[in-house]
XYZ file of C-alpha atoms in Angstrom:
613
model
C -2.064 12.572 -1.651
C 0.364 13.636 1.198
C 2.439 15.678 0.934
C 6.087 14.604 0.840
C 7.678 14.943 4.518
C 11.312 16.433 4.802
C 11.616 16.459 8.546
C 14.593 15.082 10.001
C 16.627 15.193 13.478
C 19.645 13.801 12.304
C 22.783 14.905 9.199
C 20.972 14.335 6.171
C 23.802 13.266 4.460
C 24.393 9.790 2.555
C 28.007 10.270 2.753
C 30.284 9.476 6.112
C 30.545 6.035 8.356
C 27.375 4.087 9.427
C 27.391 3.765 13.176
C 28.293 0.176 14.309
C 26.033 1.221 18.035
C 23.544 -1.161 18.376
C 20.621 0.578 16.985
C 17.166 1.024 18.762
C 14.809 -1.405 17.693
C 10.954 -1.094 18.022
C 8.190 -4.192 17.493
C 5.391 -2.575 14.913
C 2.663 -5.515 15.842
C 4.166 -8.854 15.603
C 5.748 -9.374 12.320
C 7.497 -5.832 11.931
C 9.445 -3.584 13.318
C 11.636 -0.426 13.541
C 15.382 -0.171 13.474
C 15.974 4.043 14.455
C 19.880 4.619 12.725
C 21.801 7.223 14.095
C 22.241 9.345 10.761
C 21.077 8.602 6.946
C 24.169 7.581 5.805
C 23.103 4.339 8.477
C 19.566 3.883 7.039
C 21.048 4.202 3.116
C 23.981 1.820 4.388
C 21.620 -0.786 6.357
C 18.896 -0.368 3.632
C 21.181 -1.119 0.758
C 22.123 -3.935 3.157
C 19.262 -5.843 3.939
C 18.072 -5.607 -0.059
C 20.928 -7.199 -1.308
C 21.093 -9.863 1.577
C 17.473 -10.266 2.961
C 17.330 -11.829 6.166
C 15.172 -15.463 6.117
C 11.648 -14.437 6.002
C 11.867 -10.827 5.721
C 9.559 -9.302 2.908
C 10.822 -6.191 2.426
C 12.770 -3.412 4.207
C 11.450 0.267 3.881
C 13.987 3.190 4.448
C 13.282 6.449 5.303
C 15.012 9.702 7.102
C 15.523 8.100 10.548
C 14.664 4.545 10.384
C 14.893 1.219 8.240
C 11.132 -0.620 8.694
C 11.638 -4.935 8.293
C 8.456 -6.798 7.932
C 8.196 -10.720 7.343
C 6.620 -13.717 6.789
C 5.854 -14.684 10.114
C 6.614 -14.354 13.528
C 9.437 -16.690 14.291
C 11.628 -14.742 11.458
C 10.790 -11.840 12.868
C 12.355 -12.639 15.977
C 15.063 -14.374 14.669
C 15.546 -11.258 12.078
C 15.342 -8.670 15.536
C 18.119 -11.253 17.148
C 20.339 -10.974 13.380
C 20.285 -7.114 13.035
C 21.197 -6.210 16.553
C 25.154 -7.491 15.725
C 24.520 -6.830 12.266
C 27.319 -4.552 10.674
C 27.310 -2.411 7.771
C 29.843 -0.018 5.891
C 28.855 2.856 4.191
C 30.128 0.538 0.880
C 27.046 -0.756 1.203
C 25.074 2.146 -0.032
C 27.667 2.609 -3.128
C 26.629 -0.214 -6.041
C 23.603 2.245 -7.878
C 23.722 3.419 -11.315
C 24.531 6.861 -12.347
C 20.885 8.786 -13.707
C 21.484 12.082 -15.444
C 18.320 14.096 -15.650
C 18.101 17.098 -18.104
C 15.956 20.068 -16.410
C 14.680 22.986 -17.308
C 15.519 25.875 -14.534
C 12.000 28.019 -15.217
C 10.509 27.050 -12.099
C 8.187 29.414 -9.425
C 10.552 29.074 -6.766
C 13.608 29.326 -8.531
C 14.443 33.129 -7.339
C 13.330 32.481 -4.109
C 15.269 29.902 -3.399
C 18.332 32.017 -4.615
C 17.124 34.623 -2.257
C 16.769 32.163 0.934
C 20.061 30.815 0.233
C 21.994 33.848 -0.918
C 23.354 32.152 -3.967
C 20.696 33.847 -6.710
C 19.090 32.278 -9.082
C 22.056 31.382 -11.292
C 24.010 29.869 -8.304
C 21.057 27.599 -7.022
C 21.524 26.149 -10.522
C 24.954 25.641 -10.913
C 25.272 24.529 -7.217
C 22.491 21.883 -7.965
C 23.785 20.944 -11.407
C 27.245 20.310 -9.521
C 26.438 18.477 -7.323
C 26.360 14.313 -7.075
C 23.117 13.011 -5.506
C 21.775 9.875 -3.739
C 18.921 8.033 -3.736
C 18.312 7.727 0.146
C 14.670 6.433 0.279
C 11.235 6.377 -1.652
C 8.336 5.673 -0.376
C 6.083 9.020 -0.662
C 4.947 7.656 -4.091
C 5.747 5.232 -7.192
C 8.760 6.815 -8.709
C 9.343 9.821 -6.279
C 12.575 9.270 -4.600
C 14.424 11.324 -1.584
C 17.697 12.334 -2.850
C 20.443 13.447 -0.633
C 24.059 15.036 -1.267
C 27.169 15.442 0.670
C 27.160 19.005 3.182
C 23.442 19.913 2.106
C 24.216 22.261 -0.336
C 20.564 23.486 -0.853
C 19.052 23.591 2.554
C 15.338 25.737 1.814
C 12.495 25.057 3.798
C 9.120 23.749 2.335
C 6.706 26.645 0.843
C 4.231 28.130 4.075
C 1.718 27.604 1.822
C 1.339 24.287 -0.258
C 0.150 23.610 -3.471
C -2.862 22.133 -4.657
C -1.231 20.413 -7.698
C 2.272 20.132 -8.538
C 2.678 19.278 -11.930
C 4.531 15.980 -12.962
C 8.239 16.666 -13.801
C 8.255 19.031 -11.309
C 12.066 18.983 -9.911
C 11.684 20.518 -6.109
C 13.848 20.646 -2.978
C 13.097 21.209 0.415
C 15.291 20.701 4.011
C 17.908 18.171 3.066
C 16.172 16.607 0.098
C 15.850 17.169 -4.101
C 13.668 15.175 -5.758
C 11.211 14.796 -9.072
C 7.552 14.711 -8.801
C 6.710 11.444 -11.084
C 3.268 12.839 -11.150
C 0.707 15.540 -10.783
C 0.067 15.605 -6.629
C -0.449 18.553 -4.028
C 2.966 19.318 -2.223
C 4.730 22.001 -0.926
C 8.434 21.465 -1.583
C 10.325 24.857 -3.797
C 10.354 23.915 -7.225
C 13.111 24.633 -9.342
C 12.307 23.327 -12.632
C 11.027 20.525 -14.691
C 12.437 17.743 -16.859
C 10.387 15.073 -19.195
C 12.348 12.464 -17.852
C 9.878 9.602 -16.920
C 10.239 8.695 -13.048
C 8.052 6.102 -13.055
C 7.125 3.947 -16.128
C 5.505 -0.035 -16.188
C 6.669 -0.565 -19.358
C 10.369 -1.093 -17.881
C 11.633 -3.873 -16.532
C 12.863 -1.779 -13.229
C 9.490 1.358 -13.238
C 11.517 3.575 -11.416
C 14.250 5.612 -13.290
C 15.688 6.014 -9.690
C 15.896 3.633 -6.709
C 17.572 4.095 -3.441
C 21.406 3.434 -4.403
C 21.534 5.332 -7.377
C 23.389 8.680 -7.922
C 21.719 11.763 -9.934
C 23.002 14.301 -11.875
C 20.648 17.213 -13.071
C 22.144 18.894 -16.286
C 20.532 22.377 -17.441
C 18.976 22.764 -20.739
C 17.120 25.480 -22.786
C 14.427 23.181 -23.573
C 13.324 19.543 -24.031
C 13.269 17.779 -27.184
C 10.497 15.219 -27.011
C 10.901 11.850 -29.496
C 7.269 10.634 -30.011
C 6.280 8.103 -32.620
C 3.158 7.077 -34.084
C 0.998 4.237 -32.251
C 1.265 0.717 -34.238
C -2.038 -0.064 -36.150
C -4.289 -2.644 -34.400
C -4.189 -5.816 -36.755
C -6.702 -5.619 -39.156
C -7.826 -9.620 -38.369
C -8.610 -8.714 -34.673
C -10.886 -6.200 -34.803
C -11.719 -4.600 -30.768
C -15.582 -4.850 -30.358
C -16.965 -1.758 -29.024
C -19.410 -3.805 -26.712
C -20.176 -6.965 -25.450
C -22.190 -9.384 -27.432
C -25.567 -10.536 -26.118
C -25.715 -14.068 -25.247
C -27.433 -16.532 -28.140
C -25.902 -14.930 -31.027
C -23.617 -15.450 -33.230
C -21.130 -12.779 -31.763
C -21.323 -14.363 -28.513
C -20.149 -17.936 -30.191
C -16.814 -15.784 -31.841
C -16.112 -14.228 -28.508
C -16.307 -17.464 -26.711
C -19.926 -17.663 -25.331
C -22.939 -20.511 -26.437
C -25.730 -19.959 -29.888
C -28.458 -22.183 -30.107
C -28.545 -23.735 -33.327
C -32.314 -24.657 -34.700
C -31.157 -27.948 -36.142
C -28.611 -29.264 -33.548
C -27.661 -28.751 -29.493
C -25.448 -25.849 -27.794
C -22.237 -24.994 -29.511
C -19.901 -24.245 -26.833
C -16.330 -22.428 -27.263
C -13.376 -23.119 -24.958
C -13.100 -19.040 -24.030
C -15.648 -17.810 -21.207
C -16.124 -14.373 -19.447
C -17.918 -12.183 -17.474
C -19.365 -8.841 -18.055
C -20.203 -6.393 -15.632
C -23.529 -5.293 -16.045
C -23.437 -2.492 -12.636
C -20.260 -2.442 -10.301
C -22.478 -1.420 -7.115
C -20.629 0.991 -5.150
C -16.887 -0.172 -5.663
C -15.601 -3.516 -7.437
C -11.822 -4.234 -8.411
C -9.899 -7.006 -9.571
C -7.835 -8.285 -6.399
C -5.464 -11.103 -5.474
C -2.814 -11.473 -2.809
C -1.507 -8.321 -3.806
C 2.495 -7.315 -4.226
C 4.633 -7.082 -1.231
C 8.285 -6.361 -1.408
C 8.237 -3.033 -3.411
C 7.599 -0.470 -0.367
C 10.979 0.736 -1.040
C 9.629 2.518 -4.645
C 6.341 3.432 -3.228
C 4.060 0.494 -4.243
C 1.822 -0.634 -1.157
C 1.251 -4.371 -1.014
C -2.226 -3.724 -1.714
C -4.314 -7.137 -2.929
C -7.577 -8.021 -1.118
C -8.589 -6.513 1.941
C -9.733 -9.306 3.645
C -7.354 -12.220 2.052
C -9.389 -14.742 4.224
C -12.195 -14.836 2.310
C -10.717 -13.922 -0.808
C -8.962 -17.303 -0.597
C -12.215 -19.012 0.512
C -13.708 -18.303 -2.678
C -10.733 -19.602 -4.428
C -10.838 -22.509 -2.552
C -14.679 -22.962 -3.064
C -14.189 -23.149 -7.027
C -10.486 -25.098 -7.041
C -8.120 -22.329 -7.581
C -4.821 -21.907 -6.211
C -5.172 -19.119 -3.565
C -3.768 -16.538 -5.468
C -5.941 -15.675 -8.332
C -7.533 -12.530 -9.012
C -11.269 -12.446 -7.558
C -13.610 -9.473 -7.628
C -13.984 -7.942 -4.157
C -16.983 -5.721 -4.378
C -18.064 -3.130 -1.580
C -21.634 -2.888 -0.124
C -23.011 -5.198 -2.623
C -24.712 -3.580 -6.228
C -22.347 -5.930 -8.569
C -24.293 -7.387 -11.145
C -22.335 -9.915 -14.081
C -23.868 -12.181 -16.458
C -21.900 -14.734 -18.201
C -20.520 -15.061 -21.280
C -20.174 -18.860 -21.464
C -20.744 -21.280 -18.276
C -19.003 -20.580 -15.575
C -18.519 -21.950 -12.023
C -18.533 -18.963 -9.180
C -18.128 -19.163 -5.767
C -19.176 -16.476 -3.181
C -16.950 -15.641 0.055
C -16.834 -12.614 2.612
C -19.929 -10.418 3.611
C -23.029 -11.546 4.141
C -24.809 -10.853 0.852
C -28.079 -12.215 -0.660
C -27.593 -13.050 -4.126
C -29.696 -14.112 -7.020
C -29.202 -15.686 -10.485
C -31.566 -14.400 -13.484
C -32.242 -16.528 -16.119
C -31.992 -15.702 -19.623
C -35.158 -14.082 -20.741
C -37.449 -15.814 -22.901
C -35.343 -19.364 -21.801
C -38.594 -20.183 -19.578
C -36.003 -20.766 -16.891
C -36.949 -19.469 -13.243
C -35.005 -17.372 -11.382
C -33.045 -18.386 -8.482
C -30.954 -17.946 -4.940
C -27.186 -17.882 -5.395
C -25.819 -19.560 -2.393
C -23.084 -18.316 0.052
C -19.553 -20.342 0.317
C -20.723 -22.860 -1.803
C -19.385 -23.511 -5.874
C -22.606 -22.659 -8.097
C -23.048 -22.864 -11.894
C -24.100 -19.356 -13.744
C -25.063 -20.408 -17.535
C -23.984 -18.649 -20.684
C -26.412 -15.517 -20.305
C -26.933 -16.061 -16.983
C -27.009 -12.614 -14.379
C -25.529 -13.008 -11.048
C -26.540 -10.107 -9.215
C -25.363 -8.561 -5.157
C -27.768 -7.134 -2.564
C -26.489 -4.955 -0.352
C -24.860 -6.881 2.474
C -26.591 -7.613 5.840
C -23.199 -8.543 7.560
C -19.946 -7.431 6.874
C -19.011 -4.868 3.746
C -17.031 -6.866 1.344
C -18.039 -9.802 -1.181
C -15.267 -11.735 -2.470
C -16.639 -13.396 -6.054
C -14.033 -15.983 -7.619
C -14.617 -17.893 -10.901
C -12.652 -21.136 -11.399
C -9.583 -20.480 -13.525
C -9.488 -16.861 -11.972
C -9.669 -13.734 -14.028
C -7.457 -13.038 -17.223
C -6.932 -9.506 -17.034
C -3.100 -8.456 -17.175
C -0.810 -8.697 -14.208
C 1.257 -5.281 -13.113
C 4.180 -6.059 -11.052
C 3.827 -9.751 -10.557
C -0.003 -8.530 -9.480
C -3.885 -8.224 -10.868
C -4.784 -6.153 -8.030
C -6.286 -2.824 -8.037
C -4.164 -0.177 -6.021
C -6.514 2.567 -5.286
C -3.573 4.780 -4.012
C -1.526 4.798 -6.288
C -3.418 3.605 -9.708
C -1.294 0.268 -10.179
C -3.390 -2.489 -11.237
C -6.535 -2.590 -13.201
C -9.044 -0.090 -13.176
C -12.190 -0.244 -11.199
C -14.734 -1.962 -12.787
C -17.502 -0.385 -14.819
C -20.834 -1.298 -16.980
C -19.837 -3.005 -19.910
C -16.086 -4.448 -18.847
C -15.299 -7.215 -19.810
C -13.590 -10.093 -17.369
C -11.919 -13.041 -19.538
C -11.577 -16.083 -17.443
C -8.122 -17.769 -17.440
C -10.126 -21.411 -17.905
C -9.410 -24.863 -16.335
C -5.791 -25.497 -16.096
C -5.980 -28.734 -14.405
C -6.767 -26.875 -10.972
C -7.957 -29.132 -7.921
C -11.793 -30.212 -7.610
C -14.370 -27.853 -7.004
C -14.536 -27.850 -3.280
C -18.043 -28.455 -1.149
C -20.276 -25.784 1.240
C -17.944 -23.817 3.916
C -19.387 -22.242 7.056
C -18.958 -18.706 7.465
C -14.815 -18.028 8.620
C -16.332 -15.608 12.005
C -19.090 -13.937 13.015
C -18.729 -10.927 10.833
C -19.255 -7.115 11.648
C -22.430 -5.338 11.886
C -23.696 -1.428 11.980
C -24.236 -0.978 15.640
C -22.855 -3.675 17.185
C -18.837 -3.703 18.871
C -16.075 -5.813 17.022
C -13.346 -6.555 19.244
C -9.880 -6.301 17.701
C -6.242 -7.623 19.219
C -3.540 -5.066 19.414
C 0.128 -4.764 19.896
C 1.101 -1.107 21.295
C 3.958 0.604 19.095
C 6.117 1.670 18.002
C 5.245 5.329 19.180
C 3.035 4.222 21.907
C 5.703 6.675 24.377
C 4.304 9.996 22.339
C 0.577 9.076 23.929
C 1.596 7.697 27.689
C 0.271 4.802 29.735
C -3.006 7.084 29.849
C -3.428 7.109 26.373
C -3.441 3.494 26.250
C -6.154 3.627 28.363
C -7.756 5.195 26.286
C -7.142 3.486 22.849
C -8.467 0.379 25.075
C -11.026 2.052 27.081
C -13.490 3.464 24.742
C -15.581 1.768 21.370
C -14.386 3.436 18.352
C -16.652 4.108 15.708
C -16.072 3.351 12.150
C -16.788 6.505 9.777
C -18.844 6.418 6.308
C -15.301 7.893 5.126
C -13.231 4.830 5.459
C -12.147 3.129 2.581
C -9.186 0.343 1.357
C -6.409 2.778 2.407
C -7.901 2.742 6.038
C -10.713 2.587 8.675
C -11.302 6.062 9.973
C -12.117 6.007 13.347
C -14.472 8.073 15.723
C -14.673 8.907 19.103
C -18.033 7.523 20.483
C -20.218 10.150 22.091
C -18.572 11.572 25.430
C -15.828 9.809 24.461
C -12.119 11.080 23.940
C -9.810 11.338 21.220
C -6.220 10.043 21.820
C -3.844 12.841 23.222
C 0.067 13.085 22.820
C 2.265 14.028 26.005
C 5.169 14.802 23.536
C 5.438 17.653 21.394
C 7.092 18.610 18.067
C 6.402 16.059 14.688
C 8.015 12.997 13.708
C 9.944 12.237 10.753
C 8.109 10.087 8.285
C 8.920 6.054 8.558
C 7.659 3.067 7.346
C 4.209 2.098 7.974
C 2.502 -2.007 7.725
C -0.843 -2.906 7.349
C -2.938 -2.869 10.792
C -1.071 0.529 12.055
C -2.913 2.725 14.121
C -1.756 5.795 12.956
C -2.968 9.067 15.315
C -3.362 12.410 13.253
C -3.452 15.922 14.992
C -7.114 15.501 15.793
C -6.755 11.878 18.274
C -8.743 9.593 15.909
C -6.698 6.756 14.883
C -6.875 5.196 11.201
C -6.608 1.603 10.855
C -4.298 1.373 7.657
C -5.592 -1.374 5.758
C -4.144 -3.068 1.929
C -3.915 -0.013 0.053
C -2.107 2.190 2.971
C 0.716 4.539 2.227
C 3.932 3.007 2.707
C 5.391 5.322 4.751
C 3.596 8.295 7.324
C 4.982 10.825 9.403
C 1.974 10.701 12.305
C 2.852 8.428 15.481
C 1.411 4.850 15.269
C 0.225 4.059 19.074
C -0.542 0.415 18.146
C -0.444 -2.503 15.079
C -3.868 -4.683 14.875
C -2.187 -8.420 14.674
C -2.867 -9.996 11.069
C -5.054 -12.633 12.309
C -7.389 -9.887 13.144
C -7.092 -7.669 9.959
C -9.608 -9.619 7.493
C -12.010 -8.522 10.367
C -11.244 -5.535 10.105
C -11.991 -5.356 6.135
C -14.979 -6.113 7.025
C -16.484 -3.148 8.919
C -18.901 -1.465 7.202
C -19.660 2.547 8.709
C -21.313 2.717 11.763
C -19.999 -0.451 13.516
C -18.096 -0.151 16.701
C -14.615 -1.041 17.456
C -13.022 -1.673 20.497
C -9.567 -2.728 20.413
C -7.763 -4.923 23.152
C -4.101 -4.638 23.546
C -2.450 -7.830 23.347
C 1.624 -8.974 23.949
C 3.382 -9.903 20.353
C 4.558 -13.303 21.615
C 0.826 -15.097 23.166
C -1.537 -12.929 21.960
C -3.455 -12.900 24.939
C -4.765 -9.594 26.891
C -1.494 -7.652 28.111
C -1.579 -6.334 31.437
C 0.582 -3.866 32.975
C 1.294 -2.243 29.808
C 3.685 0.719 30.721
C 4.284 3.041 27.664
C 6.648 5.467 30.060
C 9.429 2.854 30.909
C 9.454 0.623 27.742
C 9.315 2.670 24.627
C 12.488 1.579 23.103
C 10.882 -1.893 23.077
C 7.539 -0.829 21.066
C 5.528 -3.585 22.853
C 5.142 -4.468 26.667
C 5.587 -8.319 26.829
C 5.654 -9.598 30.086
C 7.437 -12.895 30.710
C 8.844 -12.718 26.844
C 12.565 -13.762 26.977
C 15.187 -11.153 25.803
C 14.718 -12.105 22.189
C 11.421 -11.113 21.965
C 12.892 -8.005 22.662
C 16.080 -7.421 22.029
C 18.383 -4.640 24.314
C 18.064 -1.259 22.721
C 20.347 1.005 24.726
C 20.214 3.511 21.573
C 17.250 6.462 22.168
C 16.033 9.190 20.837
C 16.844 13.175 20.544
C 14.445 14.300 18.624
C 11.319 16.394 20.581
């Protein structure tokens, strides 16, 4: 995990009058963008803003140090949205409706005297300065549960640690440049810790998971130590016993957990409860759906399948509304018989399957067929080759998958460890069953050609929003070159290589820049010039420049490119989608994307720009 960033150019300070300047507004591909506020008492104002009065379309707003990040449904809102918060106005009211948290801590932590010696208050006045003081929830976004807090005249202005941590432990409370905050959970970082509380910053099993939200106000109060309440688990009722594994098929086991026995004196006896049970995951498989946007500002990522295309394929393939869960397996390997009959559907990479019969049945094996509704019989093994096209395989099961939802969601977050868990030998998937869903549809062709190990995919791009800190010539070069994808890519992004004799992306400004909200399709450019394709399970926000934003008709393509493929990526204007010509980072990078013959709502006037190196 990154480390928290606590870089910031302007008065971190919640308190004080949001400017009512127009504010500087930069397109992040064609459905997002960047509004840069003049302090943080204008991105906790305009933030608290926007979430209680969302603009048509818009589905969510991220905050961070510098800048409020909009994203929406489509493109028209977007553009209406970019017209709406050029002459919106804000008061610093706004920012004033949170609760009030109080957080017990224990002062014992490493940094404690240190911090007492950078500051010149000791140990004893870091804590009663800290305890004193009223804090606000300015932003999240680092991780579920960890939330910047700010306070009036920055108090307790410390630098981060020169050398970072491996772990910090959870309950950790820390502060570094303008910002206090508790560590929800164990993660490297390098902010000064001053203590620790068992106050639970993040928790599913309430109704709002984070203790604090952007909004809210803290107070820390000192204590000698921390009285934990436990209580002893509830006994599992005695009547519904947990079996320890799955019952073969043909047995009476299999009948009680909702599977098919062959009686000797009559036919099949067939329950109303069916399943499917893992028998090898291959490589990676998770429960996905559509994932669960709109929670960027605690931390969550949207997440849900990588490439949604085919994941609603296969839902469509076997009747199901397009949002239930599916299993999106990577590189092939899954292998799941059936417990019960079951109607499948497969959707995504190219992948050879087969269906094994049940031995001794005297039934013959046979070919599971691509983007076409199939039957796998109680007992029945569906198994994945590896892929000769493409890298994921979508597998949907009419009535979807009955495994419990997390945040409105069944997906698997692999950044953050919301959702299910990966799937493993011997899980167990119940299926939801037929709830009067839509006929089973008929054989699809493939949705595009799909991606192959040595051969160049072509993706669209929009340049921005910090297409300025790499010049017109590093444009060029993002354009210029084929990419190639690296065996260490995975759902949180496409890592990228420069092709041999080929050159990484350079920047022609110096200095870092403050973290800020990050979408799906961002071409964020690290220290070393190779750009990483954020894909579903990307951070929501990231303090490296983002030269470009792959368009979202393009990203389900880009799920799809297994290690070794090439990329080459053609920039594109937001409003035709068509090869952009002419693009000059140097003169327009207050408008994130070169557009010519857009009119002026495409891109609204920004006269606001930045100080910051």
């Amino acid at each position: 995990m990154i480390d928290p960033d606590t870089s910031t150019t302007g008065p971190a300070t919640a308190s004080g009058t949001p400017t009512t300047a127009p504010r500087a507004l930069r397109w992040a591909g064609t459905r997002a963008f960047l509004l840069e506020c003049a302090s943080l008492a204008d991105v906790v104002a305009l933030h608290a803003h926007l979430t209680a009065a969302p603009l048509p379309g818009q589905v969510e707003a991220v905050a961070a140090a510098e800048t409020v990040t909009l994203s929406f449904t489509h493109r028209a809102a977007a553009v209406a949205g970019a017209r709406a918060v050029q002459s919106l106005t804000v008061t610093d009211r706004a920012g004033q409706s949170g609760r009030t948290v109080d957080i017990d801590v224990v002062y014992d932590g490493e940094d404690l005297a240190e911090v007492g010696r950078l500051t010149g208050l000791g140990a004893d006045g870091v804590v009663r300065v800290h305890t004193q003081t009223l804090w606000t929830g300015a932003f999240g976004g680092f991780a579920p549960g960890f939330t910047y807090l700010v306070a009036e005249d920055d108090p307790l202005q410390v630098p981060r640690r020169s050398t970072p941590r491996t772990s910090v432990p959870a309950g950790s409370v820390a502060i570094a440049g303008h910002f206090s905050a508790v560590y929800p959970r164990s993660s490297p970082g390098g902010w000064q810790l001053l203590g620790h509380t068992d106050a639970r910053m993040w928790d599913l099993e309430r109704s709002s998971p984070a203790l604090v939200r952007p909004g809210d106000r803290v107070r820390y109060r000192a204590v000698r130590e921390l009285l934990r309440v436990t209580r002893d688990p509830e006994p599992a009722p005695e009547s519904m016993p947990e079996p320890t594994t799955a019952p073969e098929a043909g047995t009476a086991g299999a009948v009680a957990a909702g599977g098919t026995a062959t009686s000797p004196s009559g036919p099949p006896v067939q329950s109303a409860a069916a399943a499917l049970v893992v028998e090898a995951p291959g490589l990676q498989s998770l429960v996905q759906d559509l994932g669960r946007p709109g929670l960027g500002d605690l931390g969550v990522s949207a997440s849900g399948a990588a490439d949604t295309a085919s994941a609603r394929q296969a839902n469509r393939l076997v009747g199901n509304p397009p949002g239930e869960a599916v299993i999106e397996a990577l590189l092939g390997g899954l292998s799941v018989r059936a417990r019960g009959s079951v109607v499948l559907a497969l959707a995504g990479a190219d992948t050879p399957a087969r269906i094994t019969s049940v031995p001794g049945s005297g039934a013959d094996d046979r070919p599971a067929p691509p983007r076409t509704p199939f039957a796998l019989h109680d007992g029945e093994t569906l198994i994945l080759d590896e892929p000769t096209a493409g890298l994921r395989t979508y597998l949907a099961v009419r009535g979807g998958l009955d495994v419990p939802a997390v945040l409105d969601s069944r997906s698997t977050d692999t950044m953050s460890g919301i959702g299910p868990e990966p799937l493993a030998s011997g899980t167990e998937l119940p299926v939801r069953g037929d709830r009067g869903f839509a006929a089973v549809g008929t054989a699809e062709p493939a949705l595009r050609r799909l991606p192959r190990a040595g051969e160049v995919t072509t993706l669209r791009v929009v340049p921005g929003p910090r297409q300025d800190w790499f010049g017109a010539a590093g444009l060029e070069v993002l354009g210029g070159q084929d990419w190639a994808v690296s065996s260490q890519s995975n759902r949180i992004g496409v890592r990228l290589e420069a092709p041999a004799g080929g050159t990484p992306l350079e920047r022609v400004r110096e200095g870092e820049l403050s973290s800020e909200g990050a979408v799906a399709g961002a071409l964020q450019v690290p220290p070393s010039g190779l750009p990483v394709l954020f894909l579903a399970d990307h951070p929501v926000t990231g303090g490296y420049p983002v030269i470009g934003v792959v368009v979202p008709e393009d990203l389900p393509l880009a799920a799809q490119l297994p290690p070794g493929a090439g990329v080459r990526f053609e920039p594109v204007t937001p409003l035709t989608l068509v090869p952009a010509v002419h693009l000059d980072a140097a003169t327009a990078p207050e408008r994130g994307t070169a557009d010519p013959g857009a009119d002026s709502a495409e891109h609204p006037a920004t006269p606001l720009e930045r100080t910051d190196p």
